[in-house]
Amino acid sequence: ETGVTQTPRHLVMGMTNKKSLKCEQHLGHNAMYWYKQSAKKPLELMFVYNFKEQTENNSVPSRFSPECPNSSHLFLHLHTLQPEDSALYLCASSLGGDTGELFFGEGSRLTVL
Amino acid sequence: GNSVTQMEGPVTLSEEAFLTINCTYTATGYPSLFWYVQYPGEGLQLLLKATKADDKGSNKGFEATYRKETTSFHLEKGSVQVSDSAVYFCALSEIYAGGTSYGKLTFGQGTILTVHP
């Protein structure tokens, strides 16, 4: 496989569930990101990891918990979410040190009931 | 803070029509500017970029010129195709100390383009 792969593509969960989103990149990049895409709103940067270290947490609620075990994998652990958290969650990677060229996955469509 | 404003869509055109999607920005420093495109069911992909004033980015027949005096980066294409139907995002990134931005992109809200045969 090449590029950035996200699983699952679709997820429906209740407000009391715990689930995780997974992202894997096969590009040899050093930086990985989580973005949230909601209808009619700009993409929101959530977290940035550079060489497995978190370098950005954009005031994200603690019900979203990221994990980056290595430069190729990124997780977003979800617990006690709210219906307004329903959105498309996009993972991206970059070489690191690049001026903004991100490679995105296809996203995980999350619905919170 | 930084912000990006795109023209509101959706934009609907006939094939071979001329396309313009307006984008203006506010930034405290000297940003790089980007257009990303998202085809149905896919993630975003970089369409073109410009890193300094008066630079022109181009790709797949699309062009955009970095205009510092008007803080704009409008996307144009002379003759659109049905396959250009997608959502287009304007974005900027600022260069931080050490010359890196680490993907801290600020995006516009996106413009939906639909091209009919």
JSON list of C-alpha atoms in Angstrom, two decimals:
[
{"chain": "A", "resi": 1, "resn": "GLU", "atom": "CA", "xyz": [0.00, 0.00, 0.00]},
{"chain": "A", "resi": 2, "resn": "THR", "atom": "CA", "xyz": [1.03, 3.56, -0.56]},
{"chain": "A", "resi": 3, "resn": "GLY", "atom": "CA", "xyz": [-0.18, 6.90, 0.77]},
{"chain": "A", "resi": 4, "resn": "VAL", "atom": "CA", "xyz": [-2.22, 7.53, 3.89]},
{"chain": "A", "resi": 5, "resn": "THR", "atom": "CA", "xyz": [-4.76, 4.93, 4.96]},
{"chain": "A", "resi": 6, "resn": "GLN", "atom": "CA", "xyz": [-7.50, 5.51, 7.53]},
{"chain": "A", "resi": 7, "resn": "THR", "atom": "CA", "xyz": [-9.73, 2.94, 9.21]},
{"chain": "A", "resi": 8, "resn": "PRO", "atom": "CA", "xyz": [-12.58, 2.61, 9.71]},
{"chain": "A", "resi": 9, "resn": "ARG", "atom": "CA", "xyz": [-14.05, 4.68, 6.90]},
{"chain": "A", "resi": 10, "resn": "HIS", "atom": "CA", "xyz": [-17.37, 4.94, 8.73]},
{"chain": "A", "resi": 11, "resn": "LEU", "atom": "CA", "xyz": [-18.14, 4.69, 12.43]},
{"chain": "A", "resi": 12, "resn": "VAL", "atom": "CA", "xyz": [-21.37, 5.06, 14.37]},
{"chain": "A", "resi": 13, "resn": "MET", "atom": "CA", "xyz": [-21.12, 5.20, 18.14]},
{"chain": "A", "resi": 14, "resn": "GLY", "atom": "CA", "xyz": [-23.19, 6.06, 21.15]},
{"chain": "A", "resi": 15, "resn": "MET", "atom": "CA", "xyz": [-22.24, 8.75, 23.60]},
{"chain": "A", "resi": 16, "resn": "THR", "atom": "CA", "xyz": [-20.99, 6.21, 26.15]},
{"chain": "A", "resi": 17, "resn": "ASN", "atom": "CA", "xyz": [-18.92, 4.11, 23.75]},
{"chain": "A", "resi": 18, "resn": "LYS", "atom": "CA", "xyz": [-15.14, 3.99, 23.40]},
{"chain": "A", "resi": 19, "resn": "LYS", "atom": "CA", "xyz": [-13.70, 3.61, 19.94]},
{"chain": "A", "resi": 20, "resn": "SER", "atom": "CA", "xyz": [-10.51, 4.42, 18.08]},
{"chain": "A", "resi": 21, "resn": "LEU", "atom": "CA", "xyz": [-9.62, 5.75, 14.65]},
{"chain": "A", "resi": 22, "resn": "LYS", "atom": "CA", "xyz": [-6.45, 4.51, 13.01]},
{"chain": "A", "resi": 23, "resn": "CYS", "atom": "CA", "xyz": [-4.16, 6.16, 10.48]},
{"chain": "A", "resi": 24, "resn": "GLU", "atom": "CA", "xyz": [-1.15, 4.66, 8.74]},
{"chain": "A", "resi": 25, "resn": "GLN", "atom": "CA", "xyz": [1.21, 6.30, 6.29]},
{"chain": "A", "resi": 26, "resn": "HIS", "atom": "CA", "xyz": [3.61, 4.56, 3.93]},
{"chain": "A", "resi": 27, "resn": "LEU", "atom": "CA", "xyz": [5.37, 7.68, 2.68]},
{"chain": "A", "resi": 28, "resn": "GLY", "atom": "CA", "xyz": [8.31, 7.80, 5.07]},
{"chain": "A", "resi": 29, "resn": "HIS", "atom": "CA", "xyz": [7.06, 11.07, 6.54]},
{"chain": "A", "resi": 30, "resn": "ASN", "atom": "CA", "xyz": [7.99, 12.33, 9.98]},
{"chain": "A", "resi": 31, "resn": "ALA", "atom": "CA", "xyz": [4.95, 14.41, 10.87]},
{"chain": "A", "resi": 32, "resn": "MET", "atom": "CA", "xyz": [1.32, 13.33, 11.25]},
{"chain": "A", "resi": 33, "resn": "TYR", "atom": "CA", "xyz": [-1.85, 15.29, 11.91]},
{"chain": "A", "resi": 34, "resn": "TRP", "atom": "CA", "xyz": [-5.50, 14.98, 12.82]},
{"chain": "A", "resi": 35, "resn": "TYR", "atom": "CA", "xyz": [-7.96, 17.43, 11.25]},
{"chain": "A", "resi": 36, "resn": "LYS", "atom": "CA", "xyz": [-11.71, 17.70, 11.81]},
{"chain": "A", "resi": 37, "resn": "GLN", "atom": "CA", "xyz": [-13.94, 18.53, 8.84]},
{"chain": "A", "resi": 38, "resn": "SER", "atom": "CA", "xyz": [-17.47, 19.64, 9.69]},
{"chain": "A", "resi": 39, "resn": "ALA", "atom": "CA", "xyz": [-20.10, 20.74, 7.22]},
{"chain": "A", "resi": 40, "resn": "LYS", "atom": "CA", "xyz": [-19.78, 24.35, 6.10]},
{"chain": "A", "resi": 41, "resn": "LYS", "atom": "CA", "xyz": [-16.81, 25.02, 8.42]},
{"chain": "A", "resi": 42, "resn": "PRO", "atom": "CA", "xyz": [-13.11, 25.29, 7.66]},
{"chain": "A", "resi": 43, "resn": "LEU", "atom": "CA", "xyz": [-10.93, 22.32, 8.45]},
{"chain": "A", "resi": 44, "resn": "GLU", "atom": "CA", "xyz": [-9.82, 22.44, 12.06]},
{"chain": "A", "resi": 45, "resn": "LEU", "atom": "CA", "xyz": [-6.37, 21.28, 13.07]},
{"chain": "A", "resi": 46, "resn": "MET", "atom": "CA", "xyz": [-6.61, 19.07, 16.16]},
{"chain": "A", "resi": 47, "resn": "PHE", "atom": "CA", "xyz": [-3.21, 17.52, 16.82]},
{"chain": "A", "resi": 48, "resn": "VAL", "atom": "CA", "xyz": [0.27, 17.50, 15.33]},
{"chain": "A", "resi": 49, "resn": "TYR", "atom": "CA", "xyz": [2.95, 14.89, 15.94]},
{"chain": "A", "resi": 50, "resn": "ASN", "atom": "CA", "xyz": [6.50, 15.37, 14.77]},
{"chain": "A", "resi": 51, "resn": "PHE", "atom": "CA", "xyz": [8.89, 12.44, 15.15]},
{"chain": "A", "resi": 52, "resn": "LYS", "atom": "CA", "xyz": [6.31, 10.81, 17.48]},
{"chain": "A", "resi": 53, "resn": "GLU", "atom": "CA", "xyz": [6.24, 13.82, 19.80]},
{"chain": "A", "resi": 54, "resn": "GLN", "atom": "CA", "xyz": [3.06, 15.87, 20.12]},
{"chain": "A", "resi": 55, "resn": "THR", "atom": "CA", "xyz": [3.86, 19.42, 19.05]},
{"chain": "A", "resi": 56, "resn": "GLU", "atom": "CA", "xyz": [0.36, 20.84, 18.80]},
{"chain": "A", "resi": 57, "resn": "ASN", "atom": "CA", "xyz": [-2.90, 20.39, 20.68]},
{"chain": "A", "resi": 58, "resn": "ASN", "atom": "CA", "xyz": [-5.33, 22.91, 19.34]},
{"chain": "A", "resi": 59, "resn": "SER", "atom": "CA", "xyz": [-7.48, 23.18, 22.48]},
{"chain": "A", "resi": 60, "resn": "VAL", "atom": "CA", "xyz": [-9.13, 19.86, 21.75]},
{"chain": "A", "resi": 61, "resn": "PRO", "atom": "CA", "xyz": [-11.46, 18.44, 24.46]},
{"chain": "A", "resi": 62, "resn": "SER", "atom": "CA", "xyz": [-10.01, 15.59, 26.47]},
{"chain": "A", "resi": 63, "resn": "ARG", "atom": "CA", "xyz": [-12.64, 13.16, 25.13]},
{"chain": "A", "resi": 64, "resn": "PHE", "atom": "CA", "xyz": [-10.32, 13.01, 22.10]},
{"chain": "A", "resi": 65, "resn": "SER", "atom": "CA", "xyz": [-7.03, 11.33, 22.96]},
{"chain": "A", "resi": 66, "resn": "PRO", "atom": "CA", "xyz": [-4.31, 10.94, 20.31]},
{"chain": "A", "resi": 67, "resn": "GLU", "atom": "CA", "xyz": [-1.57, 8.33, 20.29]},
{"chain": "A", "resi": 68, "resn": "CYS", "atom": "CA", "xyz": [1.45, 8.12, 18.01]},
{"chain": "A", "resi": 69, "resn": "PRO", "atom": "CA", "xyz": [3.47, 4.96, 18.71]},
{"chain": "A", "resi": 70, "resn": "ASN", "atom": "CA", "xyz": [5.81, 5.54, 15.75]},
{"chain": "A", "resi": 71, "resn": "SER", "atom": "CA", "xyz": [6.20, 7.85, 12.78]},
{"chain": "A", "resi": 72, "resn": "SER", "atom": "CA", "xyz": [3.99, 5.66, 10.60]},
{"chain": "A", "resi": 73, "resn": "HIS", "atom": "CA", "xyz": [0.95, 5.22, 12.84]},
{"chain": "A", "resi": 74, "resn": "LEU", "atom": "CA", "xyz": [-1.45, 7.62, 14.48]},
{"chain": "A", "resi": 75, "resn": "PHE", "atom": "CA", "xyz": [-4.54, 6.87, 16.52]},
{"chain": "A", "resi": 76, "resn": "LEU", "atom": "CA", "xyz": [-7.40, 8.96, 17.80]},
{"chain": "A", "resi": 77, "resn": "HIS", "atom": "CA", "xyz": [-9.11, 7.41, 20.81]},
{"chain": "A", "resi": 78, "resn": "LEU", "atom": "CA", "xyz": [-12.68, 8.50, 21.35]},
{"chain": "A", "resi": 79, "resn": "HIS", "atom": "CA", "xyz": [-14.74, 8.30, 24.55]},
{"chain": "A", "resi": 80, "resn": "THR", "atom": "CA", "xyz": [-17.94, 9.89, 25.84]},
{"chain": "A", "resi": 81, "resn": "LEU", "atom": "CA", "xyz": [-18.37, 11.93, 22.67]},
{"chain": "A", "resi": 82, "resn": "GLN", "atom": "CA", "xyz": [-21.17, 14.37, 21.98]},
{"chain": "A", "resi": 83, "resn": "PRO", "atom": "CA", "xyz": [-23.44, 14.51, 18.91]},
{"chain": "A", "resi": 84, "resn": "GLU", "atom": "CA", "xyz": [-21.69, 17.72, 17.82]},
{"chain": "A", "resi": 85, "resn": "ASP", "atom": "CA", "xyz": [-18.49, 15.68, 17.45]},
{"chain": "A", "resi": 86, "resn": "SER", "atom": "CA", "xyz": [-20.01, 14.02, 14.40]},
{"chain": "A", "resi": 87, "resn": "ALA", "atom": "CA", "xyz": [-17.75, 14.94, 11.49]},
{"chain": "A", "resi": 88, "resn": "LEU", "atom": "CA", "xyz": [-15.18, 13.66, 9.01]},
{"chain": "A", "resi": 89, "resn": "TYR", "atom": "CA", "xyz": [-11.85, 13.13, 10.74]},
{"chain": "A", "resi": 90, "resn": "LEU", "atom": "CA", "xyz": [-8.91, 13.46, 8.40]},
{"chain": "A", "resi": 91, "resn": "CYS", "atom": "CA", "xyz": [-5.41, 12.20, 9.00]},
{"chain": "A", "resi": 92, "resn": "ALA", "atom": "CA", "xyz": [-2.50, 13.73, 7.14]},
{"chain": "A", "resi": 93, "resn": "SER", "atom": "CA", "xyz": [1.24, 13.40, 7.00]},
{"chain": "A", "resi": 94, "resn": "SER", "atom": "CA", "xyz": [4.13, 15.49, 5.78]},
{"chain": "A", "resi": 95, "resn": "LEU", "atom": "CA", "xyz": [7.84, 15.10, 5.37]},
{"chain": "A", "resi": 96, "resn": "GLY", "atom": "CA", "xyz": [8.40, 17.53, 8.20]},
{"chain": "A", "resi": 97, "resn": "GLY", "atom": "CA", "xyz": [10.09, 20.82, 7.54]},
{"chain": "A", "resi": 98, "resn": "ASP", "atom": "CA", "xyz": [8.01, 21.15, 4.41]},
{"chain": "A", "resi": 99, "resn": "THR", "atom": "CA", "xyz": [6.08, 24.36, 3.86]},
{"chain": "A", "resi": 100, "resn": "GLY", "atom": "CA", "xyz": [2.59, 22.98, 4.03]},
{"chain": "A", "resi": 101, "resn": "GLU", "atom": "CA", "xyz": [2.38, 20.08, 1.57]},
{"chain": "A", "resi": 102, "resn": "LEU", "atom": "CA", "xyz": [0.24, 17.59, 3.42]},
{"chain": "A", "resi": 103, "resn": "PHE", "atom": "CA", "xyz": [-0.87, 14.20, 2.20]},
{"chain": "A", "resi": 104, "resn": "PHE", "atom": "CA", "xyz": [-4.35, 13.33, 3.42]},
{"chain": "A", "resi": 105, "resn": "GLY", "atom": "CA", "xyz": [-6.17, 10.09, 3.97]},
{"chain": "A", "resi": 106, "resn": "GLU", "atom": "CA", "xyz": [-9.74, 9.61, 2.81]},
{"chain": "A", "resi": 107, "resn": "GLY", "atom": "CA", "xyz": [-11.10, 10.27, 6.27]},
{"chain": "A", "resi": 108, "resn": "SER", "atom": "CA", "xyz": [-13.19, 8.48, 8.87]},
{"chain": "A", "resi": 109, "resn": "ARG", "atom": "CA", "xyz": [-16.84, 9.56, 8.90]},
{"chain": "A", "resi": 110, "resn": "LEU", "atom": "CA", "xyz": [-17.96, 9.58, 12.55]},
{"chain": "A", "resi": 111, "resn": "THR", "atom": "CA", "xyz": [-21.58, 9.74, 13.67]},
{"chain": "A", "resi": 112, "resn": "VAL", "atom": "CA", "xyz": [-22.34, 10.10, 17.37]},
{"chain": "A", "resi": 113, "resn": "LEU", "atom": "CA", "xyz": [-25.87, 9.18, 18.36]},
{"chain": "B", "resi": 1, "resn": "GLY", "atom": "CA", "xyz": [-4.60, 35.43, 13.96]},
{"chain": "B", "resi": 2, "resn": "ASN", "atom": "CA", "xyz": [-4.52, 33.99, 10.49]},
{"chain": "B", "resi": 3, "resn": "SER", "atom": "CA", "xyz": [-7.64, 33.51, 8.42]},
{"chain": "B", "resi": 4, "resn": "VAL", "atom": "CA", "xyz": [-8.69, 32.52, 4.92]},
{"chain": "B", "resi": 5, "resn": "THR", "atom": "CA", "xyz": [-11.91, 33.58, 3.23]},
{"chain": "B", "resi": 6, "resn": "GLN", "atom": "CA", "xyz": [-13.20, 31.88, 0.10]},
{"chain": "B", "resi": 7, "resn": "MET", "atom": "CA", "xyz": [-16.11, 32.82, -2.09]},
{"chain": "B", "resi": 8, "resn": "GLU", "atom": "CA", "xyz": [-19.23, 30.99, -1.04]},
{"chain": "B", "resi": 9, "resn": "GLY", "atom": "CA", "xyz": [-20.45, 28.22, -3.25]},
{"chain": "B", "resi": 10, "resn": "PRO", "atom": "CA", "xyz": [-21.71, 26.16, -4.65]},
{"chain": "B", "resi": 11, "resn": "VAL", "atom": "CA", "xyz": [-20.44, 27.11, -8.08]},
{"chain": "B", "resi": 12, "resn": "THR", "atom": "CA", "xyz": [-22.13, 25.46, -11.04]},
{"chain": "B", "resi": 13, "resn": "LEU", "atom": "CA", "xyz": [-20.64, 25.73, -14.53]},
{"chain": "B", "resi": 14, "resn": "SER", "atom": "CA", "xyz": [-21.01, 24.17, -17.94]},
{"chain": "B", "resi": 15, "resn": "GLU", "atom": "CA", "xyz": [-18.10, 22.28, -19.43]},
{"chain": "B", "resi": 16, "resn": "GLU", "atom": "CA", "xyz": [-15.47, 24.53, -21.06]},
{"chain": "B", "resi": 17, "resn": "ALA", "atom": "CA", "xyz": [-16.55, 27.57, -19.02]},
{"chain": "B", "resi": 18, "resn": "PHE", "atom": "CA", "xyz": [-14.04, 29.84, -17.29]},
{"chain": "B", "resi": 19, "resn": "LEU", "atom": "CA", "xyz": [-13.60, 29.31, -13.56]},
{"chain": "B", "resi": 20, "resn": "THR", "atom": "CA", "xyz": [-12.63, 31.76, -10.85]},
{"chain": "B", "resi": 21, "resn": "ILE", "atom": "CA", "xyz": [-12.77, 30.95, -7.14]},
{"chain": "B", "resi": 22, "resn": "ASN", "atom": "CA", "xyz": [-11.81, 33.92, -5.00]},
{"chain": "B", "resi": 23, "resn": "CYS", "atom": "CA", "xyz": [-9.60, 33.59, -1.95]},
{"chain": "B", "resi": 24, "resn": "THR", "atom": "CA", "xyz": [-8.34, 36.30, 0.37]},
{"chain": "B", "resi": 25, "resn": "TYR", "atom": "CA", "xyz": [-6.29, 35.94, 3.50]},
{"chain": "B", "resi": 26, "resn": "THR", "atom": "CA", "xyz": [-5.07, 37.70, 6.60]},
{"chain": "B", "resi": 27, "resn": "ALA", "atom": "CA", "xyz": [-1.74, 36.79, 8.13]},
{"chain": "B", "resi": 28, "resn": "THR", "atom": "CA", "xyz": [0.73, 38.41, 10.47]},
{"chain": "B", "resi": 29, "resn": "GLY", "atom": "CA", "xyz": [3.83, 37.27, 8.60]},
{"chain": "B", "resi": 30, "resn": "TYR", "atom": "CA", "xyz": [4.77, 36.05, 5.14]},
{"chain": "B", "resi": 31, "resn": "PRO", "atom": "CA", "xyz": [2.68, 32.97, 4.47]},
{"chain": "B", "resi": 32, "resn": "SER", "atom": "CA", "xyz": [2.86, 30.35, 1.79]},
{"chain": "B", "resi": 33, "resn": "LEU", "atom": "CA", "xyz": [-0.45, 29.88, -0.03]},
{"chain": "B", "resi": 34, "resn": "PHE", "atom": "CA", "xyz": [-2.07, 26.69, -1.28]},
{"chain": "B", "resi": 35, "resn": "TRP", "atom": "CA", "xyz": [-5.05, 25.32, -3.10]},
{"chain": "B", "resi": 36, "resn": "TYR", "atom": "CA", "xyz": [-6.16, 21.84, -2.13]},
{"chain": "B", "resi": 37, "resn": "VAL", "atom": "CA", "xyz": [-8.84, 19.82, -3.91]},
{"chain": "B", "resi": 38, "resn": "GLN", "atom": "CA", "xyz": [-11.11, 17.11, -2.51]},
{"chain": "B", "resi": 39, "resn": "TYR", "atom": "CA", "xyz": [-12.79, 14.82, -5.04]},
{"chain": "B", "resi": 40, "resn": "PRO", "atom": "CA", "xyz": [-15.91, 12.94, -3.94]},
{"chain": "B", "resi": 41, "resn": "GLY", "atom": "CA", "xyz": [-15.10, 10.22, -1.42]},
{"chain": "B", "resi": 42, "resn": "GLU", "atom": "CA", "xyz": [-11.44, 11.11, -1.25]},
{"chain": "B", "resi": 43, "resn": "GLY", "atom": "CA", "xyz": [-9.09, 13.02, 1.01]},
{"chain": "B", "resi": 44, "resn": "LEU", "atom": "CA", "xyz": [-7.66, 16.42, 0.20]},
{"chain": "B", "resi": 45, "resn": "GLN", "atom": "CA", "xyz": [-4.76, 16.64, -2.21]},
{"chain": "B", "resi": 46, "resn": "LEU", "atom": "CA", "xyz": [-2.49, 19.52, -3.01]},
{"chain": "B", "resi": 47, "resn": "LEU", "atom": "CA", "xyz": [-3.41, 21.21, -6.29]},
{"chain": "B", "resi": 48, "resn": "LEU", "atom": "CA", "xyz": [-0.88, 24.05, -6.39]},
{"chain": "B", "resi": 49, "resn": "LYS", "atom": "CA", "xyz": [1.10, 26.38, -4.19]},
{"chain": "B", "resi": 50, "resn": "ALA", "atom": "CA", "xyz": [3.02, 29.67, -4.13]},
{"chain": "B", "resi": 51, "resn": "THR", "atom": "CA", "xyz": [5.58, 30.57, -1.52]},
{"chain": "B", "resi": 52, "resn": "LYS", "atom": "CA", "xyz": [6.21, 34.27, -2.08]},
{"chain": "B", "resi": 53, "resn": "ALA", "atom": "CA", "xyz": [4.61, 37.38, -3.52]},
{"chain": "B", "resi": 54, "resn": "ASP", "atom": "CA", "xyz": [4.02, 37.40, -7.30]},
{"chain": "B", "resi": 55, "resn": "ASP", "atom": "CA", "xyz": [4.68, 33.66, -7.59]},
{"chain": "B", "resi": 56, "resn": "LYS", "atom": "CA", "xyz": [2.23, 31.79, -9.79]},
{"chain": "B", "resi": 57, "resn": "GLY", "atom": "CA", "xyz": [1.31, 28.23, -8.91]},
{"chain": "B", "resi": 58, "resn": "SER", "atom": "CA", "xyz": [-0.07, 26.03, -11.67]},
{"chain": "B", "resi": 59, "resn": "ASN", "atom": "CA", "xyz": [-1.18, 22.43, -12.14]},
{"chain": "B", "resi": 60, "resn": "LYS", "atom": "CA", "xyz": [-3.69, 20.54, -14.33]},
{"chain": "B", "resi": 61, "resn": "GLY", "atom": "CA", "xyz": [-4.67, 23.78, -16.10]},
{"chain": "B", "resi": 62, "resn": "PHE", "atom": "CA", "xyz": [-5.38, 25.60, -12.83]},
{"chain": "B", "resi": 63, "resn": "GLU", "atom": "CA", "xyz": [-3.47, 28.74, -11.88]},
{"chain": "B", "resi": 64, "resn": "ALA", "atom": "CA", "xyz": [-3.28, 31.10, -8.93]},
{"chain": "B", "resi": 65, "resn": "THR", "atom": "CA", "xyz": [-1.05, 34.13, -8.37]},
{"chain": "B", "resi": 66, "resn": "TYR", "atom": "CA", "xyz": [0.12, 35.26, -4.92]},
{"chain": "B", "resi": 67, "resn": "ARG", "atom": "CA", "xyz": [-0.95, 38.92, -4.69]},
{"chain": "B", "resi": 68, "resn": "LYS", "atom": "CA", "xyz": [0.47, 40.50, -1.56]},
{"chain": "B", "resi": 69, "resn": "GLU", "atom": "CA", "xyz": [-0.97, 43.94, -2.28]},
{"chain": "B", "resi": 70, "resn": "THR", "atom": "CA", "xyz": [-4.52, 42.59, -2.34]},
{"chain": "B", "resi": 71, "resn": "THR", "atom": "CA", "xyz": [-3.84, 39.63, 0.01]},
{"chain": "B", "resi": 72, "resn": "SER", "atom": "CA", "xyz": [-5.43, 37.33, -2.53]},
{"chain": "B", "resi": 73, "resn": "PHE", "atom": "CA", "xyz": [-4.79, 33.97, -4.19]},
{"chain": "B", "resi": 74, "resn": "HIS", "atom": "CA", "xyz": [-7.65, 33.46, -6.63]},
{"chain": "B", "resi": 75, "resn": "LEU", "atom": "CA", "xyz": [-7.93, 30.12, -8.43]},
{"chain": "B", "resi": 76, "resn": "GLU", "atom": "CA", "xyz": [-8.58, 30.17, -12.18]},
{"chain": "B", "resi": 77, "resn": "LYS", "atom": "CA", "xyz": [-9.00, 27.71, -15.01]},
{"chain": "B", "resi": 78, "resn": "GLY", "atom": "CA", "xyz": [-9.72, 28.65, -18.58]},
{"chain": "B", "resi": 79, "resn": "SER", "atom": "CA", "xyz": [-11.86, 25.66, -19.53]},
{"chain": "B", "resi": 80, "resn": "VAL", "atom": "CA", "xyz": [-13.32, 23.39, -16.85]},
{"chain": "B", "resi": 81, "resn": "GLN", "atom": "CA", "xyz": [-14.19, 19.73, -17.33]},
{"chain": "B", "resi": 82, "resn": "VAL", "atom": "CA", "xyz": [-16.76, 17.50, -15.65]},
{"chain": "B", "resi": 83, "resn": "SER", "atom": "CA", "xyz": [-13.88, 15.76, -13.91]},
{"chain": "B", "resi": 84, "resn": "ASP", "atom": "CA", "xyz": [-13.01, 19.04, -12.13]},
{"chain": "B", "resi": 85, "resn": "SER", "atom": "CA", "xyz": [-16.16, 18.73, -10.00]},
{"chain": "B", "resi": 86, "resn": "ALA", "atom": "CA", "xyz": [-14.87, 18.73, -6.43]},
{"chain": "B", "resi": 87, "resn": "VAL", "atom": "CA", "xyz": [-14.47, 20.86, -3.33]},
{"chain": "B", "resi": 88, "resn": "TYR", "atom": "CA", "xyz": [-11.64, 23.40, -3.48]},
{"chain": "B", "resi": 89, "resn": "PHE", "atom": "CA", "xyz": [-9.88, 24.69, -0.37]},
{"chain": "B", "resi": 90, "resn": "CYS", "atom": "CA", "xyz": [-7.62, 27.71, -0.12]},
{"chain": "B", "resi": 91, "resn": "ALA", "atom": "CA", "xyz": [-5.07, 27.54, 2.69]},
{"chain": "B", "resi": 92, "resn": "LEU", "atom": "CA", "xyz": [-2.07, 29.30, 4.12]},
{"chain": "B", "resi": 93, "resn": "SER", "atom": "CA", "xyz": [0.85, 28.34, 6.29]},
{"chain": "B", "resi": 94, "resn": "GLU", "atom": "CA", "xyz": [3.28, 30.57, 8.06]},
{"chain": "B", "resi": 95, "resn": "ILE", "atom": "CA", "xyz": [6.96, 29.89, 8.28]},
{"chain": "B", "resi": 96, "resn": "TYR", "atom": "CA", "xyz": [8.11, 29.66, 11.87]},
{"chain": "B", "resi": 97, "resn": "ALA", "atom": "CA", "xyz": [11.56, 29.82, 13.34]},
{"chain": "B", "resi": 98, "resn": "GLY", "atom": "CA", "xyz": [13.83, 27.38, 11.58]},
{"chain": "B", "resi": 99, "resn": "GLY", "atom": "CA", "xyz": [11.93, 27.74, 8.32]},
{"chain": "B", "resi": 100, "resn": "THR", "atom": "CA", "xyz": [9.30, 25.13, 9.00]},
{"chain": "B", "resi": 101, "resn": "SER", "atom": "CA", "xyz": [5.55, 25.16, 9.37]},
{"chain": "B", "resi": 102, "resn": "TYR", "atom": "CA", "xyz": [4.86, 21.53, 10.27]},
{"chain": "B", "resi": 103, "resn": "GLY", "atom": "CA", "xyz": [1.52, 21.51, 8.56]},
{"chain": "B", "resi": 104, "resn": "LYS", "atom": "CA", "xyz": [-0.09, 24.27, 10.60]},
{"chain": "B", "resi": 105, "resn": "LEU", "atom": "CA", "xyz": [-2.34, 25.16, 7.73]},
{"chain": "B", "resi": 106, "resn": "THR", "atom": "CA", "xyz": [-5.23, 27.56, 8.05]},
{"chain": "B", "resi": 107, "resn": "PHE", "atom": "CA", "xyz": [-8.01, 26.55, 5.64]},
{"chain": "B", "resi": 108, "resn": "GLY", "atom": "CA", "xyz": [-10.90, 28.37, 4.09]},
{"chain": "B", "resi": 109, "resn": "GLN", "atom": "CA", "xyz": [-14.35, 26.82, 4.32]},
{"chain": "B", "resi": 110, "resn": "GLY", "atom": "CA", "xyz": [-14.17, 25.22, 0.88]},
{"chain": "B", "resi": 111, "resn": "THR", "atom": "CA", "xyz": [-16.04, 25.91, -2.37]},
{"chain": "B", "resi": 112, "resn": "ILE", "atom": "CA", "xyz": [-18.08, 23.21, -4.04]},
{"chain": "B", "resi": 113, "resn": "LEU", "atom": "CA", "xyz": [-17.68, 23.18, -7.82]},
{"chain": "B", "resi": 114, "resn": "THR", "atom": "CA", "xyz": [-20.06, 21.24, -10.06]},
{"chain": "B", "resi": 115, "resn": "VAL", "atom": "CA", "xyz": [-19.42, 21.09, -13.79]},
{"chain": "B", "resi": 116, "resn": "HIS", "atom": "CA", "xyz": [-22.20, 19.88, -16.10]},
{"chain": "B", "resi": 117, "resn": "PRO", "atom": "CA", "xyz": [-21.65, 18.38, -19.57]}
]
